PDB file of C-alpha atoms in Angstrom:
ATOM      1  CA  UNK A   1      12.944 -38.575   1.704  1.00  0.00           C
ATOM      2  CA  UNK A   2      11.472 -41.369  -0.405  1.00  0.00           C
ATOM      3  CA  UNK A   3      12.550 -41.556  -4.157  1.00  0.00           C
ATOM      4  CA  UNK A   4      10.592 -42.673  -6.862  1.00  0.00           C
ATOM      5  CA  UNK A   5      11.118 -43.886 -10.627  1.00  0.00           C
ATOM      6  CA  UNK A   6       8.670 -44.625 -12.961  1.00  0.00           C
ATOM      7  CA  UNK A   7      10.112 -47.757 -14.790  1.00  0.00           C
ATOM      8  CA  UNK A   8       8.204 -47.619 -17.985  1.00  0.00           C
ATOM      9  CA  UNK A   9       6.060 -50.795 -19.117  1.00  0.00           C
ATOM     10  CA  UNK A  10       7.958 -51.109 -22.271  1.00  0.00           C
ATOM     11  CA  UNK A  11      10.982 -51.729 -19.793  1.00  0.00           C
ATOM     12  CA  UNK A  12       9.172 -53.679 -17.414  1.00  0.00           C
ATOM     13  CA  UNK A  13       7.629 -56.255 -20.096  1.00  0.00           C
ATOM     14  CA  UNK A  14      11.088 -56.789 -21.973  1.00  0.00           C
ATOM     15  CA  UNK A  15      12.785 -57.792 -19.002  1.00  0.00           C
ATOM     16  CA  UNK A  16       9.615 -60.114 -18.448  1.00  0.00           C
ATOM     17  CA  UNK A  17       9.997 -61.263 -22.082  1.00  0.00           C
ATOM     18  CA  UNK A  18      13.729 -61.691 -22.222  1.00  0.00           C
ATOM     19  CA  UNK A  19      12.978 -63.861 -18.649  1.00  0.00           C
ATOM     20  CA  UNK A  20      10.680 -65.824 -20.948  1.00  0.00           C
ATOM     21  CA  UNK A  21      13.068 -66.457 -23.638  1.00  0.00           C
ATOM     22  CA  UNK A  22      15.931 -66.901 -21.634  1.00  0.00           C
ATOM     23  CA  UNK A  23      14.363 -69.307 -19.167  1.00  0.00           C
ATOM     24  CA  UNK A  24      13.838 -72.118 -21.900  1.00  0.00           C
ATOM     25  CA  UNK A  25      17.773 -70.995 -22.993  1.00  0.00           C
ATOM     26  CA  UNK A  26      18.925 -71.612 -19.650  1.00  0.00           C
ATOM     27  CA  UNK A  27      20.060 -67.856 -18.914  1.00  0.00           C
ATOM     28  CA  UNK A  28      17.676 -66.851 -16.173  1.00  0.00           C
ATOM     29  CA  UNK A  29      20.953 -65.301 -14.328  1.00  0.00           C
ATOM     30  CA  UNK A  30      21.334 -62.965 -16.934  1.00  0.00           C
ATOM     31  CA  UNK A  31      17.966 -61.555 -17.223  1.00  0.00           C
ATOM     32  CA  UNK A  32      17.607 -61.598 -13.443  1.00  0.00           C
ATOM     33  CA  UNK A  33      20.605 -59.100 -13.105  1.00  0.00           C
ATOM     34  CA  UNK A  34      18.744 -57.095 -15.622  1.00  0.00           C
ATOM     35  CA  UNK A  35      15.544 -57.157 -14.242  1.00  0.00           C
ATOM     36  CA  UNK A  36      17.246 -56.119 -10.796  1.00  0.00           C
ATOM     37  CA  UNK A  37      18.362 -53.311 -11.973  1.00  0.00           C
ATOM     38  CA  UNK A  38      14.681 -52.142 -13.171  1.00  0.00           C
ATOM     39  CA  UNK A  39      13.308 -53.063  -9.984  1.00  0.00           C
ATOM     40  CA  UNK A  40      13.563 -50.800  -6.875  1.00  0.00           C
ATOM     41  CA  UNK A  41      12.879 -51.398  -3.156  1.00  0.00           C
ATOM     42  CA  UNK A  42       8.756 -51.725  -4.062  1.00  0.00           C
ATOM     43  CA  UNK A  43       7.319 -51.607  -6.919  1.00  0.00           C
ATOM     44  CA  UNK A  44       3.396 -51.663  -8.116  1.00  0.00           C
ATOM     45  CA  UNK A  45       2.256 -53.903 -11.176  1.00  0.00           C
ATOM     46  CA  UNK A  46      -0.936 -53.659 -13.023  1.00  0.00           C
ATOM     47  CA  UNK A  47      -2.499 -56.942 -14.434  1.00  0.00           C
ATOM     48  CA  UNK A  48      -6.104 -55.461 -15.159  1.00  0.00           C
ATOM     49  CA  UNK A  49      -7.118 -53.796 -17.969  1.00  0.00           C
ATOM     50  CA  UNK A  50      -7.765 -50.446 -16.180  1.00  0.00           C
ATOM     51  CA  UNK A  51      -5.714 -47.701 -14.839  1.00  0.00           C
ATOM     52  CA  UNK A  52      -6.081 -48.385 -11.118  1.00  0.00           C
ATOM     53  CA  UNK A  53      -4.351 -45.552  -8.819  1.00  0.00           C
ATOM     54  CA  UNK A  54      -4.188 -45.105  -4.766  1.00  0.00           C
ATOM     55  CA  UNK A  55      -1.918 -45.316  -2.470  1.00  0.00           C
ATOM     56  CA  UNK A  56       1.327 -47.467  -0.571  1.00  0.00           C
ATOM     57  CA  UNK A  57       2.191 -47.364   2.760  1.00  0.00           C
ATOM     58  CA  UNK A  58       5.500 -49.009   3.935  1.00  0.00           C
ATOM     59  CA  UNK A  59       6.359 -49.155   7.890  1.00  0.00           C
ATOM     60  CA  UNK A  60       9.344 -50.747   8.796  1.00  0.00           C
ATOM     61  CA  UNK A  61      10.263 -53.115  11.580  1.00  0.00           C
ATOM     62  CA  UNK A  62      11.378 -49.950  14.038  1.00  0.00           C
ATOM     63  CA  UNK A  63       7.447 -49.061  13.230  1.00  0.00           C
ATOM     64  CA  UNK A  64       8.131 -45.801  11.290  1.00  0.00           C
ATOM     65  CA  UNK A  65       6.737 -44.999   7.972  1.00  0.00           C
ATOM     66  CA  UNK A  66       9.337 -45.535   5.602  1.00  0.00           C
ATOM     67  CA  UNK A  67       6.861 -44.790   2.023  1.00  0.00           C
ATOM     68  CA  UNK A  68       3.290 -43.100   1.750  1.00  0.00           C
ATOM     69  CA  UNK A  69       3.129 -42.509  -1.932  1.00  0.00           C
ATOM     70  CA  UNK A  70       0.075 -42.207  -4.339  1.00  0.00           C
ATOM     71  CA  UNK A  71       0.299 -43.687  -7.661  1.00  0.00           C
ATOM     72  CA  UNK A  72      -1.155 -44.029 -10.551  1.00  0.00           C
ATOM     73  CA  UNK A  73      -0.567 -47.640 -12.915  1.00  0.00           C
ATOM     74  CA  UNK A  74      -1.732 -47.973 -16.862  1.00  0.00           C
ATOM     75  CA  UNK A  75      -3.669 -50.912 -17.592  1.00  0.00           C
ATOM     76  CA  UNK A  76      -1.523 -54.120 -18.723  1.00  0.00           C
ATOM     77  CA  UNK A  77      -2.843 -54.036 -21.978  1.00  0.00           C
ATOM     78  CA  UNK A  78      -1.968 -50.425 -22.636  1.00  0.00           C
ATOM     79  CA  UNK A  79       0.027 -49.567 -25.823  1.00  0.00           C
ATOM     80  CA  UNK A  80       2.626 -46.089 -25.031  1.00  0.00           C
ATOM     81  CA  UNK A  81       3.070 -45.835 -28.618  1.00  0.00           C
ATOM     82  CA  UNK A  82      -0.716 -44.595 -29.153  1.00  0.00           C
ATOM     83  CA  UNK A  83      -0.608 -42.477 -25.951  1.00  0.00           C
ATOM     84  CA  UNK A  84       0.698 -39.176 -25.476  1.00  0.00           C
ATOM     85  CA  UNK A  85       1.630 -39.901 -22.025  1.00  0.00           C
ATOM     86  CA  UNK A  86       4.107 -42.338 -21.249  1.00  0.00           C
ATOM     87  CA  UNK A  87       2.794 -45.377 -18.629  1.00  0.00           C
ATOM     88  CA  UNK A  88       4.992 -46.222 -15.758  1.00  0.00           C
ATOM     89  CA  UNK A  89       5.395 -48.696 -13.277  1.00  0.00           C
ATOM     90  CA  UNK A  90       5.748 -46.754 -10.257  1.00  0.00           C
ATOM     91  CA  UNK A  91       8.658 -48.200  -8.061  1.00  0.00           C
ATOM     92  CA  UNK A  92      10.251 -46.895  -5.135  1.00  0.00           C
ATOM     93  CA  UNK A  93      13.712 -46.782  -4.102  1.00  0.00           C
ATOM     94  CA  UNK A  94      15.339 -46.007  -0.372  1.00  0.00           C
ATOM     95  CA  UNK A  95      12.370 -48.083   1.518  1.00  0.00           C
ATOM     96  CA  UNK A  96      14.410 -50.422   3.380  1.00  0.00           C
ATOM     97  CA  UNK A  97      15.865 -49.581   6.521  1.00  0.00           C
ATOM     98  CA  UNK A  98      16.996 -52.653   8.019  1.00  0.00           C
ATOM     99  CA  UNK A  99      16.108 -56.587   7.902  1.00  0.00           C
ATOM    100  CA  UNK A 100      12.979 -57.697   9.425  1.00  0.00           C
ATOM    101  CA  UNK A 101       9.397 -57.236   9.263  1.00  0.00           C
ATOM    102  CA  UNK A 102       7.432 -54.537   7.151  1.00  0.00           C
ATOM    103  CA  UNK A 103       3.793 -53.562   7.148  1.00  0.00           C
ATOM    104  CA  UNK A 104       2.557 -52.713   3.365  1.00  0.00           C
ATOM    105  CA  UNK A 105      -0.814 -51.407   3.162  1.00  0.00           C
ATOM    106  CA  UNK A 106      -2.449 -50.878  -0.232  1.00  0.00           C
ATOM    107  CA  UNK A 107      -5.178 -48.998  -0.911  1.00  0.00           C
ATOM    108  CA  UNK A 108      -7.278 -48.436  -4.165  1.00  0.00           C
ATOM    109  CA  UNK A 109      -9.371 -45.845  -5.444  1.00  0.00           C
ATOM    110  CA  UNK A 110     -11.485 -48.498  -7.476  1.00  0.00           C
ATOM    111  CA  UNK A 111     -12.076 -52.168  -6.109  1.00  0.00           C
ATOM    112  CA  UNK A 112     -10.649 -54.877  -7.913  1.00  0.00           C
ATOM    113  CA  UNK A 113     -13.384 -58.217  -7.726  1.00  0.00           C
ATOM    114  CA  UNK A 114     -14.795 -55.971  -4.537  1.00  0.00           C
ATOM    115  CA  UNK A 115     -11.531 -55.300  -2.930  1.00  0.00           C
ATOM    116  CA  UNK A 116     -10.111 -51.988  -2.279  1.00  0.00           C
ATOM    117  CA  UNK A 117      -7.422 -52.634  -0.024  1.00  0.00           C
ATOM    118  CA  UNK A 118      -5.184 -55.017   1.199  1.00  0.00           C
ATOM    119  CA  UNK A 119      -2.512 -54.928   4.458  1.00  0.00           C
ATOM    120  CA  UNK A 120       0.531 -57.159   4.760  1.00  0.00           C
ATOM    121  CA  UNK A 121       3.152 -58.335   6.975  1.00  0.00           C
ATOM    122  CA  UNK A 122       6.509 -59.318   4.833  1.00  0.00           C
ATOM    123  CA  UNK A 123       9.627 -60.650   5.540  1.00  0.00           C
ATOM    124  CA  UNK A 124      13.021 -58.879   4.393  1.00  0.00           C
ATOM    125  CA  UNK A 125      15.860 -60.586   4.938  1.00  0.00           C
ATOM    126  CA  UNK A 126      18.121 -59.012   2.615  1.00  0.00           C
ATOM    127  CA  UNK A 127      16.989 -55.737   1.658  1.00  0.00           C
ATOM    128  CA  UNK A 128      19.821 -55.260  -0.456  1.00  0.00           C
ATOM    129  CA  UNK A 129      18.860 -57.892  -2.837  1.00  0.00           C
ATOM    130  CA  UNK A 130      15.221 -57.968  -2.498  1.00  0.00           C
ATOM    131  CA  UNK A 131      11.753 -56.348  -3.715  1.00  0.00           C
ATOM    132  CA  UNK A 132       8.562 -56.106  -2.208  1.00  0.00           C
ATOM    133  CA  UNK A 133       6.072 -56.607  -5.420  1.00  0.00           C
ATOM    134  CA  UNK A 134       2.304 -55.154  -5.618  1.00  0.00           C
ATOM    135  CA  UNK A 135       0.660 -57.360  -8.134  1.00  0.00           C
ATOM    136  CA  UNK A 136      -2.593 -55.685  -8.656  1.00  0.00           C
ATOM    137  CA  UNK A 137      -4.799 -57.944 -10.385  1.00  0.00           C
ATOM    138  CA  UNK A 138      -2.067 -60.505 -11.591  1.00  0.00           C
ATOM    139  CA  UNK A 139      -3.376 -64.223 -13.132  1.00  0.00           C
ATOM    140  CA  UNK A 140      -3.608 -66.787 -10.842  1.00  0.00           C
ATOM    141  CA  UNK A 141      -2.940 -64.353  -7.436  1.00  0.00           C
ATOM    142  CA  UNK A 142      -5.046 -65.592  -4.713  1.00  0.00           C
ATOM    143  CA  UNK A 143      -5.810 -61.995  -3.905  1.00  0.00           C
ATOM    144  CA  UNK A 144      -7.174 -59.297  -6.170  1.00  0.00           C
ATOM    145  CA  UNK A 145      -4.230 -57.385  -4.250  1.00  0.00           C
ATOM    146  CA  UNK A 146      -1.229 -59.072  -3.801  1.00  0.00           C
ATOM    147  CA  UNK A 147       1.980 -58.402  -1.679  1.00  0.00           C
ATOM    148  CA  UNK A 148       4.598 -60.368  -1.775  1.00  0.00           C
ATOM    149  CA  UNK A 149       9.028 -59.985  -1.234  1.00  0.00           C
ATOM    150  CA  UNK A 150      10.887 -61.672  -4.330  1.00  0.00           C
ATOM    151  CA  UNK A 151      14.742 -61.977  -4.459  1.00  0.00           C
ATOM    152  CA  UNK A 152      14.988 -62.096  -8.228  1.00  0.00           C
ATOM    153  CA  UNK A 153      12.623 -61.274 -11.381  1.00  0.00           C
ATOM    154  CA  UNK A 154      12.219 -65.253 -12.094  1.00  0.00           C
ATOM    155  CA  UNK A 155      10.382 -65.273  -8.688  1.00  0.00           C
ATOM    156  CA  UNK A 156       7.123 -63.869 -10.452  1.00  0.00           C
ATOM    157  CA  UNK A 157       7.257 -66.578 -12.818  1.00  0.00           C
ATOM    158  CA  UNK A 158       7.686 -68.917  -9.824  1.00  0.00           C
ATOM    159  CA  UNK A 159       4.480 -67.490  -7.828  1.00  0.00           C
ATOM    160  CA  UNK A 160       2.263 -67.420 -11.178  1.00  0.00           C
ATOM    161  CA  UNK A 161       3.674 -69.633 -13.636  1.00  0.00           C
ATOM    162  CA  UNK A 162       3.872 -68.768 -16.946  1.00  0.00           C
ATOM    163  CA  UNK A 163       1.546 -65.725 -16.581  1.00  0.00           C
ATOM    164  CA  UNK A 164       4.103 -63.626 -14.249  1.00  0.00           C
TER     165      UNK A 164
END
């Protein structure tokens, strides 16, 4: 049904540091084709310093349940090198069904700033080209749990300045 990949954080932050760099070069295009092909359909980010885990829920705009995954995220500051497990960034793949409205519901095993879970209505317009994002404690996020559709990578950066 659903597939998943486990980008791993080493991935994940180079694209976000090559965005970095490139964005004062002028090359944002370049590391947003990149980062695209990291990111899947919806993908779950960790910006606290503690592994948070629980569970997505994706229902698309025909109202059927298009993900119900659990997952488990390393903390932001986690090093793989010292680990024997590898982190991931779980990310899901084969979500979208059509353009139009989904549902995301998110919740946590452990609150973050008292919250535990957090539903959404989003916009898809081109599911193609787009990613739902679940920044879980990300800088400067009005919510402890945040849902939001981005087109490209740079979009982060866009929504949180320089802390995406």
């Amino acid at each position: 049904m659903d597939s998943i990949t486990h980008t791993t954080r080493r991935r994940l932050l180079a694209a976000g540091g090559a965005t970095a760099v490139a964005g004062l070069a002028g090359c944002t295009d370049i590391i947003n084709t990149i980062a695209g092909a990291i990111l899947k359909d919806v993908n779950v980010l960790n910006g606290t310093d503690q592994e948070r885990s629980g569970t997505v829920t994706v229902v698309d705009p025909n109202g059927d349940t298009q993900l119900e995954e659990s997952f488990t995220v390393a903390p932001s500051d986690s090093d793989e090198e010292d680990t024997d497990e590898p982190s991931s960034t779980p990310a899901y793949a084969d979500v979208f069904t059509d353009a139009g409205e989904y549902t995301v519901t998110v919740e946590l095993d452990s609150a973050i700033n008292e919250t535990s879970s957090r539903e959404a209505t989003v916009t898809v317009d081109t599911p193609e080209e787009q990613h739902i994002i679940v920044g879980l404690g990300a800088d400067g996020a009005p919510s402890p749990i945040e849902i939001l559709v981005i087109n490209e990578f740079s979009d982060l950066a866009d929504r949180f300045g320089d802390d995406a």
